[in-house]
Amino acid sequence: MTETVLVVGGGGREHAIARSLADDCTLYACASNRNPGIRALADGFAVVEETDAEEVVAYATDVDADLAVIGPESALAAGVADALDDAGVYAFGPREAEARLETDKAYQRRFMEEANVPGCPDFAVFEDTEEACAYIDAYDGDLAVKPAGLTGGKGVKVIGDQVTPEEAKAYLREEGYDRVVLEERLVGEEFTIQAFVANGEFRTTPAVQDHKRAYEGDEGPNTGGMGSYTDTGLSLPFMDDGDYEAAVDVLDAVVEGLPEYKGVLYGQFMLTDEGPKVVEFNARFGDPEAMNTLPVLETPFIDVLTAARDAEPLPELSFSGDATVCKYAVPEGYPVDPDSGARIAVDEESVGDALLFYASVDERDDGLYTTTSRAFAVVGRGSSIPAAEEQAEAGLAAAGDRVRIRHDIGKPSLVQRRIAHMNELRGE
Ligand code: AMP
Ligand code: GLY
């Protein structure tokens, strides 16, 4: 039977989801922007706010969807998965209650503590700004300052890295967040593992390293992610034997503690000199990380979705064994003052063997326009990280001149720096 699947969201992540499903189902998509890549793959596309549960359900019902995959966290926070489930469309994405793992960082840390999930840093939650400031003054060591709610990955300030204690306090006083989490600053190298979860079971995918900082050499403000890479196996070059498994043990404890959880569970880890610690959990695929993971997934993604819905054992996953390097092209000025509404040209022909994923662009009658977020990404694949990086760079000939790219992502010198950093922390 051919399933009818609705993809919710219009970014690079959702383009990758759509690409992984298009050949195996009848595909529909809805998003607030007209993503040309998704529109080309889908049998139908509607412009709908991802957070408008009623409209999403109306479209899902209209196209007779059996299943839905929800891309963005904003939709999960708005209860879109609950609404679809209640309308009889199985949503591969957690209900609002379980999505709090991502949408409420205070809940996330308390859950870790209560469920004995390993890798939780020391933390404290504050509702009063002055109490939080006093804690910063009294704390022996550096802290990460995190608004408890969603900030698109851009609200966290790390003392000793991005800000001084005085700047952190000024930031809290200026923003006046309702609740903030203050936690021990973790030092090391970050990596992500995404797992497919349903019915108390999970399957993991290769570790990915994203690059949050806007500029080359890890300089500048945090972004949603400028690009990412995977290696040929499950692990990354700076990880030791056992690090991947230790992170999987963390995901295992989360799934055990949240038996109703379904969808993608994204673990963001800091590999410290004591092993992996949890930076955060997300309740969905990463963006860009989905663009690394799904192109190397050989098991049909539709089989994961139907097994989840039908409460059957999730399939064992197989991967192509290619390394991948993903680089985003973003509007000039992103993330602080993005040049939105700029008309850009993408020459699809010159992408070559690399994969092109459109992201937060809007396709209008007279061309393609930037929004305030990342515009498109190119993914190279190869038998090694350098081979994948070269393919990504060749593909970026399509980029044009109104966008900015971190060319250093996946280059041997940057990967080597990660390895040297971990060796230094481990005293090797
Ligand atoms: P989050 O929104 O929790 O992903 O945080 C955004 C970024 O802030 C992370 O990717 C890390 O680079 C950094 N960060 C968050 N928590 C910590 C922490 N406890 N120690 C060091 N860096 C952190
Ligand atoms: N790349 C980080 C995220 O999707 O949250």
Coordinates of C-alpha atoms and ligand atoms in Angstrom, one line a residue:
M1 CA 0.0 0.0 0.0
T2 CA 1.3 3.5 -0.8
E3 CA 1.3 5.6 2.3
T4 CA 0.4 9.3 2.1
V5 CA 2.9 11.4 4.2
L6 CA 2.7 15.0 5.1
V7 CA 6.0 16.8 5.9
V8 CA 5.6 19.9 8.1
G9 CA 8.2 22.6 7.7
G10 CA 10.1 24.4 4.9
G11 CA 13.8 24.4 5.8
G12 CA 16.8 22.4 4.7
R13 CA 16.0 19.8 7.2
E14 CA 12.5 19.3 5.8
H15 CA 13.9 19.2 2.2
A16 CA 16.2 16.4 3.4
I17 CA 13.2 14.6 5.0
A18 CA 11.1 15.1 1.8
R19 CA 14.0 13.7 -0.4
S20 CA 14.3 10.6 1.8
L21 CA 10.6 9.9 1.4
A22 CA 9.6 11.1 -2.1
D23 CA 10.2 7.8 -4.0
D24 CA 8.4 5.6 -1.4
C25 CA 5.1 7.4 -0.8
T26 CA 2.7 10.0 -1.9
L27 CA 4.2 13.1 -0.5
Y28 CA 2.6 16.4 0.7
A29 CA 4.2 19.3 2.5
C30 CA 3.2 22.5 4.2
A31 CA 5.3 25.4 5.4
S32 CA 5.2 29.1 5.9
N33 CA 7.7 29.7 3.0
R34 CA 7.6 28.2 -0.5
N35 CA 10.7 26.0 -0.5
P36 CA 11.4 25.1 -4.2
G37 CA 13.2 21.9 -3.3
I38 CA 10.3 20.5 -1.3
R39 CA 7.7 21.8 -3.8
A40 CA 9.5 19.9 -6.6
L41 CA 9.4 16.7 -4.7
A42 CA 5.9 16.8 -3.3
D43 CA 2.7 15.9 -5.0
G44 CA 1.2 18.9 -3.3
F45 CA 2.3 21.9 -1.2
A46 CA 0.4 24.4 0.9
V47 CA 1.5 27.6 2.5
V48 CA 0.5 27.2 6.1
E49 CA 2.1 28.5 9.4
E50 CA 3.8 25.5 10.9
T51 CA 2.5 26.5 14.3
D52 CA -1.1 26.7 13.3
A53 CA -2.3 23.2 14.4
E54 CA -5.8 23.7 13.1
E55 CA -4.6 24.6 9.6
V56 CA -2.0 21.8 9.5
V57 CA -4.7 19.3 10.5
A58 CA -7.0 20.7 7.9
Y59 CA -4.4 20.2 5.1
A60 CA -3.5 16.7 6.4
T61 CA -7.2 15.8 6.3
D62 CA -7.7 17.4 2.9
V63 CA -4.9 15.3 1.3
D64 CA -5.9 12.2 3.3
A65 CA -2.5 11.8 5.0
D66 CA -1.8 8.6 6.9
L67 CA 1.4 9.9 8.5
A68 CA 3.1 13.1 9.2
V69 CA 6.7 14.1 9.9
I70 CA 7.1 17.3 11.9
G71 CA 10.4 19.2 11.2
P72 CA 10.5 22.3 13.4
E73 CA 10.3 22.5 17.2
S74 CA 8.0 25.5 17.0
A75 CA 5.3 23.1 15.6
L76 CA 5.9 20.6 18.4
A77 CA 5.7 23.3 21.0
A78 CA 2.4 24.4 19.5
G79 CA 0.9 20.9 19.9
V80 CA 0.8 20.1 16.1
A81 CA 1.7 16.4 16.9
D82 CA -1.1 16.2 19.4
A83 CA -3.6 17.7 16.9
L84 CA -2.6 15.4 14.1
D85 CA -2.6 12.3 16.3
D86 CA -6.1 13.2 17.6
A87 CA -7.3 13.6 14.0
G88 CA -6.1 10.1 13.2
V89 CA -2.9 11.1 11.4
Y90 CA 0.1 9.5 13.1
A91 CA 2.6 12.2 13.8
F92 CA 6.3 11.2 13.9
G93 CA 7.2 13.8 16.4
P94 CA 6.5 14.0 20.2
R95 CA 3.3 15.3 21.7
E96 CA 3.6 18.7 23.4
A97 CA 4.2 17.1 26.8
E98 CA 7.2 15.0 25.7
A99 CA 8.5 17.9 23.5
R100 CA 9.1 19.8 26.7
L101 CA 12.4 17.9 26.7
E102 CA 13.4 20.5 24.2
T103 CA 11.0 23.4 24.7
D104 CA 11.7 23.8 28.5
K105 CA 15.3 23.5 29.5
A106 CA 14.4 23.6 33.2
Y107 CA 12.1 20.6 32.7
Q108 CA 14.8 18.9 30.7
R109 CA 17.4 19.1 33.5
R110 CA 14.9 18.1 36.2
F111 CA 13.8 15.2 34.2
M112 CA 17.4 14.1 33.8
E113 CA 17.9 14.3 37.5
E114 CA 14.7 12.4 38.3
A115 CA 15.1 9.7 35.7
N116 CA 18.8 9.2 36.5
V117 CA 19.9 10.1 33.0
P118 CA 23.7 10.1 33.0
G119 CA 25.7 13.1 31.8
C120 CA 23.7 15.9 33.5
P121 CA 25.8 19.0 34.5
D122 CA 25.3 20.8 37.8
F123 CA 22.4 23.2 37.3
A124 CA 20.0 25.5 39.1
V125 CA 16.8 27.1 37.9
F126 CA 15.8 30.7 38.7
E127 CA 12.6 32.7 38.2
D128 CA 14.1 35.8 39.8
T129 CA 16.8 37.7 37.8
E130 CA 18.6 39.1 40.9
E131 CA 18.8 35.7 42.5
A132 CA 20.3 34.4 39.3
C133 CA 22.8 37.3 39.3
A134 CA 23.7 36.5 42.9
Y135 CA 24.3 32.9 42.0
I136 CA 26.6 34.0 39.2
D137 CA 28.6 36.1 41.7
A138 CA 28.9 33.3 44.2
Y139 CA 29.6 30.4 41.8
D140 CA 33.1 29.0 41.8
G141 CA 33.7 28.5 38.1
D142 CA 32.1 29.4 34.7
L143 CA 28.4 29.0 34.0
A144 CA 26.3 28.6 30.9
V145 CA 23.3 31.0 31.1
K146 CA 20.2 29.5 29.4
P147 CA 16.7 31.0 29.0
A148 CA 14.4 28.1 29.8
G149 CA 12.2 28.5 26.7
L150 CA 12.9 28.2 22.9
T151 CA 15.3 30.8 21.4
G152 CA 16.3 29.1 18.2
G153 CA 19.7 28.1 19.7
K154 CA 20.7 31.7 20.1
G155 CA 19.7 32.6 23.6
V156 CA 22.5 30.8 25.5
K157 CA 25.5 32.8 26.8
V158 CA 28.5 30.9 28.1
I159 CA 30.7 32.7 30.7
G160 CA 34.4 32.4 30.0
D161 CA 33.7 31.7 26.3
Q162 CA 31.3 34.3 24.9
V163 CA 30.7 36.7 27.8
T164 CA 32.2 37.9 31.2
P165 CA 30.1 37.4 34.4
E166 CA 29.3 41.1 34.2
E167 CA 28.0 40.8 30.7
A168 CA 26.0 37.7 31.6
K169 CA 24.3 39.6 34.4
A170 CA 23.6 42.6 32.2
Y171 CA 22.1 40.3 29.6
L172 CA 19.8 38.7 32.1
R173 CA 18.7 42.1 33.4
E174 CA 18.1 43.4 29.9
E175 CA 16.1 40.4 28.6
G176 CA 14.2 39.8 31.8
Y177 CA 13.5 36.1 31.1
D178 CA 10.8 34.4 33.2
R179 CA 13.0 31.5 34.0
V180 CA 16.7 30.8 33.4
V181 CA 18.8 27.7 33.9
L182 CA 22.4 28.3 35.1
E183 CA 24.6 25.3 34.7
E184 CA 28.2 24.3 34.9
R185 CA 30.1 25.2 31.8
L186 CA 31.1 22.1 29.9
V187 CA 34.5 22.2 28.1
G188 CA 35.2 19.9 25.2
E189 CA 34.0 19.1 21.7
E190 CA 30.4 19.0 20.8
F191 CA 28.7 16.2 18.8
T192 CA 25.1 15.2 18.1
I193 CA 23.4 11.8 17.9
Q194 CA 19.9 11.6 16.5
A195 CA 17.8 8.5 17.3
F196 CA 14.4 7.3 15.9
V197 CA 12.1 6.5 18.8
A198 CA 8.8 4.8 19.1
N199 CA 7.0 2.4 21.4
G200 CA 9.8 2.4 24.0
E201 CA 12.4 1.5 21.4
F202 CA 15.1 3.4 19.5
R203 CA 17.6 3.3 16.7
T204 CA 20.6 5.6 16.4
T205 CA 22.3 7.3 13.5
P206 CA 26.0 8.4 13.0
A207 CA 27.4 11.1 15.2
V208 CA 27.5 14.6 13.6
Q209 CA 29.4 17.7 14.5
D210 CA 27.7 21.0 13.8
H211 CA 29.3 24.5 13.7
K212 CA 27.3 27.0 15.6
R213 CA 29.5 30.1 15.3
A214 CA 28.8 32.4 12.4
Y215 CA 32.4 32.9 11.1
E216 CA 35.4 30.8 10.1
G217 CA 37.6 29.7 13.0
D218 CA 34.6 29.4 15.3
E219 CA 34.4 33.2 15.7
G220 CA 31.3 35.4 16.0
P221 CA 27.8 34.9 17.3
N222 CA 25.9 31.6 17.6
T223 CA 23.7 30.6 14.7
G224 CA 21.2 27.8 14.1
G225 CA 24.2 26.0 12.6
M226 CA 26.5 26.9 9.7
G227 CA 27.3 23.3 8.6
S228 CA 28.2 19.9 9.8
Y229 CA 30.0 16.6 9.0
T230 CA 29.9 12.9 9.6
D231 CA 32.6 10.3 9.2
T232 CA 32.3 6.9 7.5
G233 CA 31.3 5.1 10.7
L234 CA 29.1 6.0 13.6
S235 CA 31.9 7.9 15.5
L236 CA 33.8 11.1 14.7
P237 CA 37.6 11.5 14.4
F238 CA 38.0 13.3 17.8
M239 CA 36.0 10.6 19.7
D240 CA 37.5 7.6 21.4
D241 CA 36.3 4.0 21.6
G242 CA 33.3 4.0 23.9
D243 CA 32.3 7.6 23.6
Y244 CA 29.5 6.9 21.0
E245 CA 28.2 4.0 23.2
A246 CA 28.3 6.3 26.3
A247 CA 26.1 8.8 24.5
V248 CA 23.7 6.1 23.4
D249 CA 23.4 5.0 27.0
V250 CA 22.1 8.5 27.7
L251 CA 19.5 8.3 25.0
D252 CA 18.5 4.9 26.3
A253 CA 17.8 6.3 29.7
V254 CA 15.7 9.1 28.2
V255 CA 13.6 6.7 26.2
E256 CA 13.1 4.6 29.3
G257 CA 12.1 7.6 31.3
L258 CA 9.7 8.8 28.6
P259 CA 7.9 5.7 27.3
E260 CA 5.4 7.7 25.3
Y261 CA 8.1 9.5 23.3
K262 CA 8.0 9.2 19.6
G263 CA 9.8 10.8 16.7
V264 CA 13.4 11.9 16.5
L265 CA 15.4 12.3 19.8
Y266 CA 18.4 14.6 19.2
G267 CA 21.1 14.4 21.9
Q268 CA 23.6 17.3 21.9
F269 CA 26.7 16.2 23.8
M270 CA 29.8 17.8 25.0
L271 CA 32.7 15.4 24.9
T272 CA 34.6 16.3 28.0
D273 CA 37.7 14.8 29.6
E274 CA 35.2 12.7 31.6
G275 CA 33.3 11.5 28.6
P276 CA 30.1 12.8 27.0
K277 CA 27.9 15.2 29.0
V278 CA 24.5 16.5 27.8
V279 CA 24.3 20.0 26.5
E280 CA 20.6 19.6 25.6
F281 CA 18.0 17.4 23.9
N282 CA 16.0 18.4 20.9
A283 CA 12.7 16.7 20.0
R284 CA 13.3 16.6 16.2
F285 CA 16.0 16.3 13.6
G286 CA 18.8 18.8 13.7
D287 CA 19.1 21.4 11.0
P288 CA 21.7 21.0 9.4
E289 CA 22.3 17.5 10.9
A290 CA 19.3 15.9 9.0
M291 CA 21.1 16.7 5.8
N292 CA 24.1 14.6 6.8
T293 CA 22.1 11.7 8.2
L294 CA 19.2 11.1 5.8
P295 CA 21.3 10.9 2.6
V296 CA 23.4 8.1 4.0
L297 CA 20.5 6.2 5.5
E298 CA 19.9 3.1 3.3
T299 CA 17.0 1.7 5.3
P300 CA 13.9 3.4 3.8
F301 CA 12.8 6.1 6.2
I302 CA 9.2 5.2 5.3
D303 CA 9.8 1.8 7.0
V304 CA 10.8 3.5 10.2
L305 CA 7.6 5.6 10.1
T306 CA 5.2 2.7 9.4
A307 CA 6.8 0.5 12.0
A308 CA 6.5 3.3 14.6
R309 CA 2.8 3.8 13.7
D310 CA 2.0 0.1 13.6
A311 CA 3.8 -0.6 16.9
E312 CA 6.1 -3.0 15.2
P313 CA 9.8 -3.4 16.0
L314 CA 11.7 -0.5 14.4
P315 CA 13.9 -1.7 11.5
E316 CA 17.7 -2.1 12.2
L317 CA 19.3 0.8 10.3
S318 CA 21.9 0.5 7.6
F319 CA 24.0 3.3 6.3
S320 CA 26.0 3.8 3.1
G321 CA 29.3 4.2 4.8
D322 CA 30.0 7.6 3.1
A323 CA 31.4 10.5 5.1
T324 CA 29.3 13.7 4.6
V325 CA 30.1 17.5 4.7
C326 CA 27.2 20.0 4.7
K327 CA 27.8 23.7 4.3
Y328 CA 25.1 26.4 4.6
A329 CA 24.9 29.5 2.5
V330 CA 23.3 32.3 4.6
P331 CA 22.2 35.8 3.9
E332 CA 24.9 38.5 4.4
G333 CA 24.6 39.8 8.0
Y334 CA 23.1 36.6 9.3
P335 CA 22.4 36.0 12.2
V336 CA 22.5 39.6 13.7
D337 CA 21.2 41.7 10.8
P338 CA 20.3 39.4 7.9
D339 CA 19.9 40.8 4.4
S340 CA 16.3 39.4 4.0
G341 CA 14.3 39.8 0.8
A342 CA 17.5 39.7 -1.3
R343 CA 17.0 38.0 -4.7
I344 CA 19.5 35.2 -5.1
A345 CA 20.3 32.8 -7.9
V346 CA 21.2 29.2 -7.4
D347 CA 22.6 27.4 -10.4
E348 CA 21.3 23.8 -9.8
E349 CA 23.3 22.5 -12.7
S350 CA 26.7 23.4 -11.2
V351 CA 26.0 21.5 -8.0
G352 CA 27.3 18.4 -9.7
D353 CA 27.4 15.2 -7.6
A354 CA 26.8 17.1 -4.4
L355 CA 23.2 17.5 -3.0
L356 CA 21.5 20.8 -2.9
F357 CA 19.0 21.5 -0.1
Y358 CA 16.9 24.6 -0.1
A359 CA 16.2 26.2 3.3
S360 CA 14.6 29.4 4.4
V361 CA 14.1 30.9 1.0
D362 CA 10.8 31.9 -0.6
E363 CA 10.1 31.1 -4.3
R364 CA 8.1 33.9 -5.9
D365 CA 7.0 34.4 -9.5
D366 CA 10.1 36.3 -10.4
G367 CA 12.7 34.3 -8.5
L368 CA 14.1 33.1 -5.2
Y369 CA 14.4 35.4 -2.2
T370 CA 16.2 35.2 1.1
T371 CA 14.4 35.4 4.4
T372 CA 16.0 36.2 7.8
S373 CA 17.5 32.7 8.1
R374 CA 19.8 30.2 6.3
A375 CA 19.2 30.1 2.6
F376 CA 20.4 26.8 1.2
A377 CA 23.0 24.0 1.9
V378 CA 25.2 21.8 -0.2
V379 CA 26.2 18.3 1.0
G380 CA 29.2 16.4 -0.3
R381 CA 29.6 12.7 0.2
G382 CA 32.7 10.6 -0.2
S383 CA 34.9 7.8 1.1
S384 CA 36.5 10.2 3.7
I385 CA 35.7 13.5 5.2
P386 CA 38.2 15.3 2.9
A387 CA 36.6 13.7 -0.2
A388 CA 33.2 14.8 1.0
E389 CA 34.4 18.3 1.7
E390 CA 35.9 18.6 -1.8
Q391 CA 32.6 17.6 -3.3
A392 CA 30.7 20.1 -1.2
E393 CA 33.1 22.9 -2.2
A394 CA 32.8 22.0 -5.9
G395 CA 29.0 22.1 -5.5
L396 CA 29.1 25.5 -3.9
A397 CA 30.0 27.0 -7.2
A398 CA 26.2 27.4 -7.3
A399 CA 26.3 29.8 -4.4
G400 CA 26.4 33.2 -6.1
D401 CA 27.6 36.3 -4.4
R402 CA 24.8 37.4 -2.1
V403 CA 25.4 34.7 0.5
R404 CA 28.1 33.8 3.1
I405 CA 29.6 30.4 3.7
R406 CA 31.9 28.9 6.3
H407 CA 34.4 27.3 4.0
D408 CA 36.4 25.9 6.8
I409 CA 33.8 23.3 7.8
G410 CA 35.1 19.7 7.2
K411 CA 38.5 20.9 6.0
P412 CA 41.4 18.8 7.4
S413 CA 42.9 21.7 9.4
L414 CA 39.6 22.3 11.3
V415 CA 39.0 18.5 11.9
Q416 CA 42.6 18.3 13.1
R417 CA 42.1 21.1 15.6
R418 CA 39.1 19.2 17.1
I419 CA 41.4 16.1 17.6
A420 CA 44.2 18.2 19.1
H421 CA 41.7 19.9 21.5
M422 CA 40.4 16.6 22.8
N423 CA 44.0 15.2 23.1
E424 CA 44.9 18.3 25.1
L425 CA 41.9 17.9 27.4
R426 CA 42.6 14.2 27.9
G427 CA 46.3 15.0 28.6
E428 CA 47.5 12.9 25.7
Ligands
AMP1 P1 21.6 25.0 23.5 O1 20.5 26.0 23.0 O2 21.3 24.4 24.8 O3 21.9 24.0 22.4 O4 22.9 25.8 23.6 C1 23.5 26.5 22.5 C2 25.0 26.3 22.6 O5 25.5 26.8 23.8 C3 25.4 24.8 22.6 O6 25.5 24.3 21.4 C4 26.8 25.0 23.3 O7 27.8 25.4 22.4 C5 26.5 26.1 24.3 N1 26.2 25.5 25.6 C6 25.0 25.2 26.1 N2 25.1 24.7 27.3 C7 26.4 24.7 27.7 C8 27.2 24.2 28.8 N3 26.6 23.8 29.9 N4 28.5 24.4 28.7 C9 29.1 24.9 27.6 N5 28.5 25.3 26.5 C10 27.1 25.2 26.5
GLY2 N1 21.8 22.3 14.5 C1 21.3 22.5 15.8 C2 19.8 22.3 15.9 O1 19.1 21.9 14.9 O2 19.3 22.5 16.9

